[in-house]
mmCIF file of C-alpha atoms in Angstrom:
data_model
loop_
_atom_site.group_PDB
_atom_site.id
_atom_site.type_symbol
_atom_site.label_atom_id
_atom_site.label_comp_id
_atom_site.label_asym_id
_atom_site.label_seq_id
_atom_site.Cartn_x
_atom_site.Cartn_y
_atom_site.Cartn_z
ATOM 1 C CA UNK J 1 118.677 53.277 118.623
ATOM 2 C CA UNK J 2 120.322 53.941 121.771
ATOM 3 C CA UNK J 3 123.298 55.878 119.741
ATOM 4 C CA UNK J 4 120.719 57.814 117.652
ATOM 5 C CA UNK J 5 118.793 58.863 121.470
ATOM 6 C CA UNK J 6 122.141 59.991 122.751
ATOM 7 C CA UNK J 7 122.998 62.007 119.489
ATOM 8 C CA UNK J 8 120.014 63.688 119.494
ATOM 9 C CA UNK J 9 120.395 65.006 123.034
ATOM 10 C CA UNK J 10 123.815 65.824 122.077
ATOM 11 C CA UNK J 11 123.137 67.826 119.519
ATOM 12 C CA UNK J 12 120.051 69.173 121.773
ATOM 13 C CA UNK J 13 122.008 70.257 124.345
ATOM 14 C CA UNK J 14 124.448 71.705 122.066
ATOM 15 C CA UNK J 15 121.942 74.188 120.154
ATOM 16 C CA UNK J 16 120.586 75.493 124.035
ATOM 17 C CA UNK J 17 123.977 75.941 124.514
ATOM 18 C CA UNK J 18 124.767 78.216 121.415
ATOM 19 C CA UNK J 19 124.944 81.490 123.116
ATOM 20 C CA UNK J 20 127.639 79.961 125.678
ATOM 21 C CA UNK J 21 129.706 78.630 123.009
ATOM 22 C CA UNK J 22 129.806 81.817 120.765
ATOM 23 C CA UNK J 23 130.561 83.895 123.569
ATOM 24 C CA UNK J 24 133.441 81.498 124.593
ATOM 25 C CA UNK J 25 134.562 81.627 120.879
ATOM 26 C CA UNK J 26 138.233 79.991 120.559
ATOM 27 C CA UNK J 27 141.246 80.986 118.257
ATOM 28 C CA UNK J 28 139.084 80.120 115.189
ATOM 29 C CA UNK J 29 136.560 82.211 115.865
ATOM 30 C CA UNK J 30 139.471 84.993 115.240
ATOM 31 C CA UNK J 31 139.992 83.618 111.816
ATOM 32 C CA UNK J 32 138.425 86.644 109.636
ATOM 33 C CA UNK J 33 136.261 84.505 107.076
ATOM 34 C CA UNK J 34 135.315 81.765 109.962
ATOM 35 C CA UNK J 35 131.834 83.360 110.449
ATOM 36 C CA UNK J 36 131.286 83.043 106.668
ATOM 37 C CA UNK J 37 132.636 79.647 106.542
ATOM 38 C CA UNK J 38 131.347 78.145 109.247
ATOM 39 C CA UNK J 39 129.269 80.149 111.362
ATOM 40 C CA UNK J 40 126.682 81.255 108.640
ATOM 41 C CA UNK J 41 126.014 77.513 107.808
ATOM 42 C CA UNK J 42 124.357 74.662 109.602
ATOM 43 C CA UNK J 43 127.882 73.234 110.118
ATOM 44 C CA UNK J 44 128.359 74.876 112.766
ATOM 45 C CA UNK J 45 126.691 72.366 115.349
ATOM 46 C CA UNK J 46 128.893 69.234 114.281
ATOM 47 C CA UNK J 47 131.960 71.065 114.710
ATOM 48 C CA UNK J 48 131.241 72.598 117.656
ATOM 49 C CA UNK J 49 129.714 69.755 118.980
ATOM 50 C CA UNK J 50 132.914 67.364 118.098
ATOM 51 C CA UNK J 51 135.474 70.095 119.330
ATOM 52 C CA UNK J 52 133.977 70.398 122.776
ATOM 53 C CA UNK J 53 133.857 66.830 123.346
ATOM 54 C CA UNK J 54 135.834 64.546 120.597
ATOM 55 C CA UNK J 55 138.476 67.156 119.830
ATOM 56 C CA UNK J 56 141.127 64.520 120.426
ATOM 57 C CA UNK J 57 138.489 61.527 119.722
ATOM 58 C CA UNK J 58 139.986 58.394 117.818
ATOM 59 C CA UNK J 59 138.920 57.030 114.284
ATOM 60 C CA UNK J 60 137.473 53.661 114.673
ATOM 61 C CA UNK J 61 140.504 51.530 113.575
ATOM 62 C CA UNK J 62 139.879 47.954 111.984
ATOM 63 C CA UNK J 63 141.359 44.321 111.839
ATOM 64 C CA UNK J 64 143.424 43.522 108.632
ATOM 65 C CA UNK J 65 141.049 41.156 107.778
ATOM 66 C CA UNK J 66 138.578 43.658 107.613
ATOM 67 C CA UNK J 67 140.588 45.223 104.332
ATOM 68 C CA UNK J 68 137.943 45.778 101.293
ATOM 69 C CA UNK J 69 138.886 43.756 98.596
ATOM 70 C CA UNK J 70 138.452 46.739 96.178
ATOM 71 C CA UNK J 71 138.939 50.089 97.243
ATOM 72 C CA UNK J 72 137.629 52.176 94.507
ATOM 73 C CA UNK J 73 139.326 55.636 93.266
ATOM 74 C CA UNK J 74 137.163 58.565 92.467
ATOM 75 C CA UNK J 75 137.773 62.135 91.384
ATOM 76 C CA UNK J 76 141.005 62.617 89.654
ATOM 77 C CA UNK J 77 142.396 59.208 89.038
ATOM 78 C CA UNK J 78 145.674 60.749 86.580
ATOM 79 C CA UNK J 79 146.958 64.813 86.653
ATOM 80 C CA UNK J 80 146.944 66.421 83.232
ATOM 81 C CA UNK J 81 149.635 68.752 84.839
ATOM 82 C CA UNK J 82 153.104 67.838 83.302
ATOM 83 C CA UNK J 83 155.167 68.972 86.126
ATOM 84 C CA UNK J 84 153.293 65.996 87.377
ATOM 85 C CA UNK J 85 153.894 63.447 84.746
ATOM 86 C CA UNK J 86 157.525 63.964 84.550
ATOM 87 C CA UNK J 87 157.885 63.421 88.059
ATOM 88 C CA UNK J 88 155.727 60.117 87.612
ATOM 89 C CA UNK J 89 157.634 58.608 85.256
ATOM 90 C CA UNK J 90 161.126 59.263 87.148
ATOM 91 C CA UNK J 91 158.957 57.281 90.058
ATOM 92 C CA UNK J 92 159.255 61.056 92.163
ATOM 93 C CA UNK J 93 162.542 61.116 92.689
ATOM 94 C CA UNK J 94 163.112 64.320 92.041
ATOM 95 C CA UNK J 95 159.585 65.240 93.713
ATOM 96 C CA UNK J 96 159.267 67.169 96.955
ATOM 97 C CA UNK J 97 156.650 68.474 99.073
ATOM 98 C CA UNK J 98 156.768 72.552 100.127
ATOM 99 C CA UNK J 99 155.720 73.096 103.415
ATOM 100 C CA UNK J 100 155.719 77.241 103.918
ATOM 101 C CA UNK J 101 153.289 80.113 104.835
ATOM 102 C CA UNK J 102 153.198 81.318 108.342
ATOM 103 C CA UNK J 103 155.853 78.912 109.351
ATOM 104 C CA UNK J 104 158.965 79.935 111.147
ATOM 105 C CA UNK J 105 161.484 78.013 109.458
ATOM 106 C CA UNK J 106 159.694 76.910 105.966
ATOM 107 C CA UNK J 107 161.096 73.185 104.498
ATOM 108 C CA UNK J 108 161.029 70.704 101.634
ATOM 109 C CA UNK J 109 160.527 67.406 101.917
ATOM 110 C CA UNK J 110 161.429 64.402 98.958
ATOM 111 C CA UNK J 111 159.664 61.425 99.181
ATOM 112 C CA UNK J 112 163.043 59.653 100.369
ATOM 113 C CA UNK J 113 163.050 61.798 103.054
ATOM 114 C CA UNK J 114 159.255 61.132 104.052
ATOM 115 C CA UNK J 115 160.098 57.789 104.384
ATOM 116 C CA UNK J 116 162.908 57.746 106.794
ATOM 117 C CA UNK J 117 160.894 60.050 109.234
ATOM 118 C CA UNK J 118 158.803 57.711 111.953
ATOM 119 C CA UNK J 119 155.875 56.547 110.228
ATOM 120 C CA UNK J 120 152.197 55.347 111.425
ATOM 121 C CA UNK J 121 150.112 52.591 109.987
ATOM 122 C CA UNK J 122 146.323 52.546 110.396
ATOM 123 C CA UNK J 123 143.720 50.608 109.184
ATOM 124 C CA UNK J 124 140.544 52.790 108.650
ATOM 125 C CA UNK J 125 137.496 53.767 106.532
ATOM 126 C CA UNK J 126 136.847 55.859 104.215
ATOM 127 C CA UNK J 127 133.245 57.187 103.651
ATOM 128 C CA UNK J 128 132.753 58.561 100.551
ATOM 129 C CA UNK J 129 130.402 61.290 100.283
ATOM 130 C CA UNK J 130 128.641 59.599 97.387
ATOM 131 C CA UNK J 131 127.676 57.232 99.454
ATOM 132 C CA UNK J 132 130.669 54.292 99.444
ATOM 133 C CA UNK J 133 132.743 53.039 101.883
ATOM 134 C CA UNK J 134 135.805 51.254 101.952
ATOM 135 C CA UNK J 135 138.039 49.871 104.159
ATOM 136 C CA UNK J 136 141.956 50.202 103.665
ATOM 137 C CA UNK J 137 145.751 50.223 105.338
ATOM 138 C CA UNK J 138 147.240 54.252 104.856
ATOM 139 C CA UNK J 139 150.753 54.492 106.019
ATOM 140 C CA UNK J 140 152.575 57.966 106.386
ATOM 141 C CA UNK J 141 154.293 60.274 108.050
ATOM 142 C CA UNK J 142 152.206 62.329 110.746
ATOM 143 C CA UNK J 143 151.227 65.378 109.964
ATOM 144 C CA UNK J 144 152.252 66.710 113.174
ATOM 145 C CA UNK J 145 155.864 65.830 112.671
ATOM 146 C CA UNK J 146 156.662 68.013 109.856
ATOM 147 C CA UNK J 147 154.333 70.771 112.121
ATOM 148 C CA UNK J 148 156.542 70.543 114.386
ATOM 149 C CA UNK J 149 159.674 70.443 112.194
ATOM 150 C CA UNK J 150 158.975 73.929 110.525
ATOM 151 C CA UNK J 151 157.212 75.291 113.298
ATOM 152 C CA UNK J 152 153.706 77.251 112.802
ATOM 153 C CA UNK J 153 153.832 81.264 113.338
ATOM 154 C CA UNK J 154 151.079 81.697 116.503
ATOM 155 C CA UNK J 155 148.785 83.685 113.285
ATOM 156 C CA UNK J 156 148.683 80.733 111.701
ATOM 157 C CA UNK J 157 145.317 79.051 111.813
ATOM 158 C CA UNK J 158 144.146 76.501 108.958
ATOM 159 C CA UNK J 159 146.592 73.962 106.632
ATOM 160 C CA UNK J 160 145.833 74.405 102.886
ATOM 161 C CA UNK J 161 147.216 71.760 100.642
ATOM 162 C CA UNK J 162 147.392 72.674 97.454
ATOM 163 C CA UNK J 163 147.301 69.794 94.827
ATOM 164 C CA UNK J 164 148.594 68.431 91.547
ATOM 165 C CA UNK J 165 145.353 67.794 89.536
ATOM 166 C CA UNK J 166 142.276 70.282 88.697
ATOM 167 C CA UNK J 167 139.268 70.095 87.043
ATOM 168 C CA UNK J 168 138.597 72.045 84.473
ATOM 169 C CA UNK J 169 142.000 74.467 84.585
ATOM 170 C CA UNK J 170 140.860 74.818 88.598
ATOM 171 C CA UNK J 171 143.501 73.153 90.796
ATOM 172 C CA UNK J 172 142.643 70.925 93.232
ATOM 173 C CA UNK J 173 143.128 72.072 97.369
ATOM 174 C CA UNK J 174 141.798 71.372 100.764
ATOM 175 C CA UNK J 175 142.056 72.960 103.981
ATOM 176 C CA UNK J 176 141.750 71.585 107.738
ATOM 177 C CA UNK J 177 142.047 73.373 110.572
ATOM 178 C CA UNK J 178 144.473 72.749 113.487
ATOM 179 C CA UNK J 179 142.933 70.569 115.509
ATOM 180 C CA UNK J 180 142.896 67.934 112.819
ATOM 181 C CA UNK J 181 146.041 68.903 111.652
ATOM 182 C CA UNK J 182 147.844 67.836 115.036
ATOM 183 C CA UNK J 183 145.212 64.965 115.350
ATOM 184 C CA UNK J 184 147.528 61.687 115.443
ATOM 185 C CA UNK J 185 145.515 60.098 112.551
ATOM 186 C CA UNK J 186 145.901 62.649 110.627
ATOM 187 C CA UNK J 187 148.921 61.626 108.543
ATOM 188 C CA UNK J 188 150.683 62.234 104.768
ATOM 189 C CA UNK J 189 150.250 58.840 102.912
ATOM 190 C CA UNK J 190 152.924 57.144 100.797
ATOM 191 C CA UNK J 191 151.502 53.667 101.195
ATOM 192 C CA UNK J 192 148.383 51.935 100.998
ATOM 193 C CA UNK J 193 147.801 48.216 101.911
ATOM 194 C CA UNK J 194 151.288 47.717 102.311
ATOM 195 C CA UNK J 195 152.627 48.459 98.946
ATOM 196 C CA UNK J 196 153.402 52.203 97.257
ATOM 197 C CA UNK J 197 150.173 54.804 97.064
ATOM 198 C CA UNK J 198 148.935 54.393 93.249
ATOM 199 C CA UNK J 199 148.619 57.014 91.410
ATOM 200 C CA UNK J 200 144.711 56.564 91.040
ATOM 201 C CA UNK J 201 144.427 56.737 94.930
ATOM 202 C CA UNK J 202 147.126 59.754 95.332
ATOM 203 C CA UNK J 203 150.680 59.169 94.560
ATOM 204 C CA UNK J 204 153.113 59.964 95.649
ATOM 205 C CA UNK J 205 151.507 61.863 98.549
ATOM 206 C CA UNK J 206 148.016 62.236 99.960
ATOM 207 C CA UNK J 207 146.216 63.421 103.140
ATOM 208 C CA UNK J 208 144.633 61.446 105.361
ATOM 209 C CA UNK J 209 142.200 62.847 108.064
ATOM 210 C CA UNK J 210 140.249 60.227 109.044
ATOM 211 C CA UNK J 211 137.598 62.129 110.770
ATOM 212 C CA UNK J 212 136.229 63.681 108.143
ATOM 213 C CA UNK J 213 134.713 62.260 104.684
ATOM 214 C CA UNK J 214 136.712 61.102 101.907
ATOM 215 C CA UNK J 215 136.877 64.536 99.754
ATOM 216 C CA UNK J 216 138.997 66.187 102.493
ATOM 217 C CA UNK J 217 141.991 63.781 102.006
ATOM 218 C CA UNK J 218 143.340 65.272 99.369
ATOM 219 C CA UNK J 219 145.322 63.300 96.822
ATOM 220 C CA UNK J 220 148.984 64.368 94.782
ATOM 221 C CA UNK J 221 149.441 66.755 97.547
ATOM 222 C CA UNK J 222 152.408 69.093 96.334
ATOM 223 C CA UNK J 223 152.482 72.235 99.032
ATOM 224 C CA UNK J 224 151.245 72.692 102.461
ATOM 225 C CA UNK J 225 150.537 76.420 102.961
ATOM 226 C CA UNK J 226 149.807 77.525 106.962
ATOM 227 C CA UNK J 227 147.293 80.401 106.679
ATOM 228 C CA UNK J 228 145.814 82.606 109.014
ATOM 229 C CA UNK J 229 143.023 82.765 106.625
ATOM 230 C CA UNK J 230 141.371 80.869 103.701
ATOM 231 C CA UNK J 231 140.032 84.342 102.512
ATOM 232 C CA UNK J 232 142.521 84.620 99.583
ATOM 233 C CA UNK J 233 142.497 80.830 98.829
ATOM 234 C CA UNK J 234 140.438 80.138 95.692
ATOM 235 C CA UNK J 235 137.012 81.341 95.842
ATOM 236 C CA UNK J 236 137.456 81.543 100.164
ATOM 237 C CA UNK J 237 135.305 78.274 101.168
ATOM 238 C CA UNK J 238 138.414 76.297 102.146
ATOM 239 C CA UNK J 239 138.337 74.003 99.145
ATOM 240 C CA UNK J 240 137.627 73.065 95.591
ATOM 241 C CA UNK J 241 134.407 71.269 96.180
ATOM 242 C CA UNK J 242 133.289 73.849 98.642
ATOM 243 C CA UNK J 243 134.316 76.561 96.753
ATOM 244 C CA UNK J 244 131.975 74.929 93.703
ATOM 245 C CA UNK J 245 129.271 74.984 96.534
ATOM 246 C CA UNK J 246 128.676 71.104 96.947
ATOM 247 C CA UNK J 247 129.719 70.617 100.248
ATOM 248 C CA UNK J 248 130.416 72.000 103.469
ATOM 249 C CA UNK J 249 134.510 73.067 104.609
ATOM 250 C CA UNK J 250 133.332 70.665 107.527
ATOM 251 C CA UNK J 251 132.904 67.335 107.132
ATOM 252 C CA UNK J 252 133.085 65.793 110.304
ATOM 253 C CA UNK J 253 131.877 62.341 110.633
#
């Protein structure tokens, strides 16, 4: 109850304080679709409200034996694409991830070359917006390594990953902005539970942002594209789903 008493102020204090904060607008209020995307949508208050005071917050991080016994896939479980498929069955050796955009010095990646870059472990939860949780072990490379590697232009504002499968001829992508990008948690997947990422739950690359729910890690990530604008990305909501107009570009938990 206690937690629910000091949201509630929180998120109180936050709406008297709407004015303030708009006025006091930061890069992303720059961003020329942010008032669309954000702004014009009761989304507003959680981000606000968690950049002003959890911007570098932590993910609650669990015990290994805390691990769910099943961790369930959803969404696309298997691309149709078969630039895909042939790289799955050569195991992705010949794979590699495009990072480019408003970078200054734009880089590909293989997967062998993922995996001799420092890596983090974490042990975290993933909250499904249809209403499931599990609990599971994501190793990766941090996101903020290869940031730093290619080096962002100072235009660029938001990450778009752009992704292997689709539905329906529509390919899959995400965006986050880049405050979660740099976020420490926030890493690029190869491993799960101490073994290789499956291809139901991603392979050979997925995101991982654990402060947001589970349809914002994107799985069979293939480019990461640094925008100053999701505008001209798809339908300009930031992402498949929220382009489809099921869910919010923030979803903060």
């Amino acid at each position: 109850m206690s937690s629910l008493i000091t949201r509630r102020k929180l998120l109180s204090g936050a709406a008297l304080a709407a004015p303030a904060i708009l006025v006091g607008c930061d890069f992303m209020g720059s961003s020329p679709n942010y008032g669309d995307m954000v702004l014009g949508s009761g989304e507003w208050i959680s981000y606000r409200v968690q950049r002003l005071i959890g911007a570098d917050s932590m993910a609650r991080e669990f015990d290994p034996s805390l691990l769910s016994p099943d961790f369930r896939t959803n969404g696309n479980t298997s691309p149709n694409s078969a630039a895909y498929r042939a790289h799955q069955a050569e195991s992705f050796v010949n794979w590699r991830l495009v990072v480019g955009g408003l970078v200054w010095i734009p880089r590909s990646y293989s997967l062998a070359e993922l995996r001799t870059l420092p890596a983090r472990s974490q042990i975290t939860r993933h909250d499904c917006v249809e209403g499931w949780s599990a609990i599971g072990k994501w190793t990766g490379v941090p996101l903020r390594t290869i940031l730093e590697a290619v080096r962002l232009r100072p235009d660029a504002r938001y990450l778009v990953f752009h992704c292997a499968d689709d539905f329906d001829g529509t390919q899959y992508y995400e965006s986050i902005d880049l405050v979660d990008a740099y976020h420490p948690q926030t890493i690029l997947a190869y491993g799960m539970n101490d073994g290789d990422l499956t291809a139901g739950h991603g392979a050979p690359v997925r995101l991982r942002v654990e402060r947001q729910l589970g349809y914002k890690q994107a799985k069979y990530v293939m480019q990461i594209e640094a925008v100053a604008s999701l505008a001209q990305i798809g339908s300009g909501r930031g992402g498949y789903w929220e382009d489809a107009g099921s869910y919010d570009w923030y979803a903060g938990i």
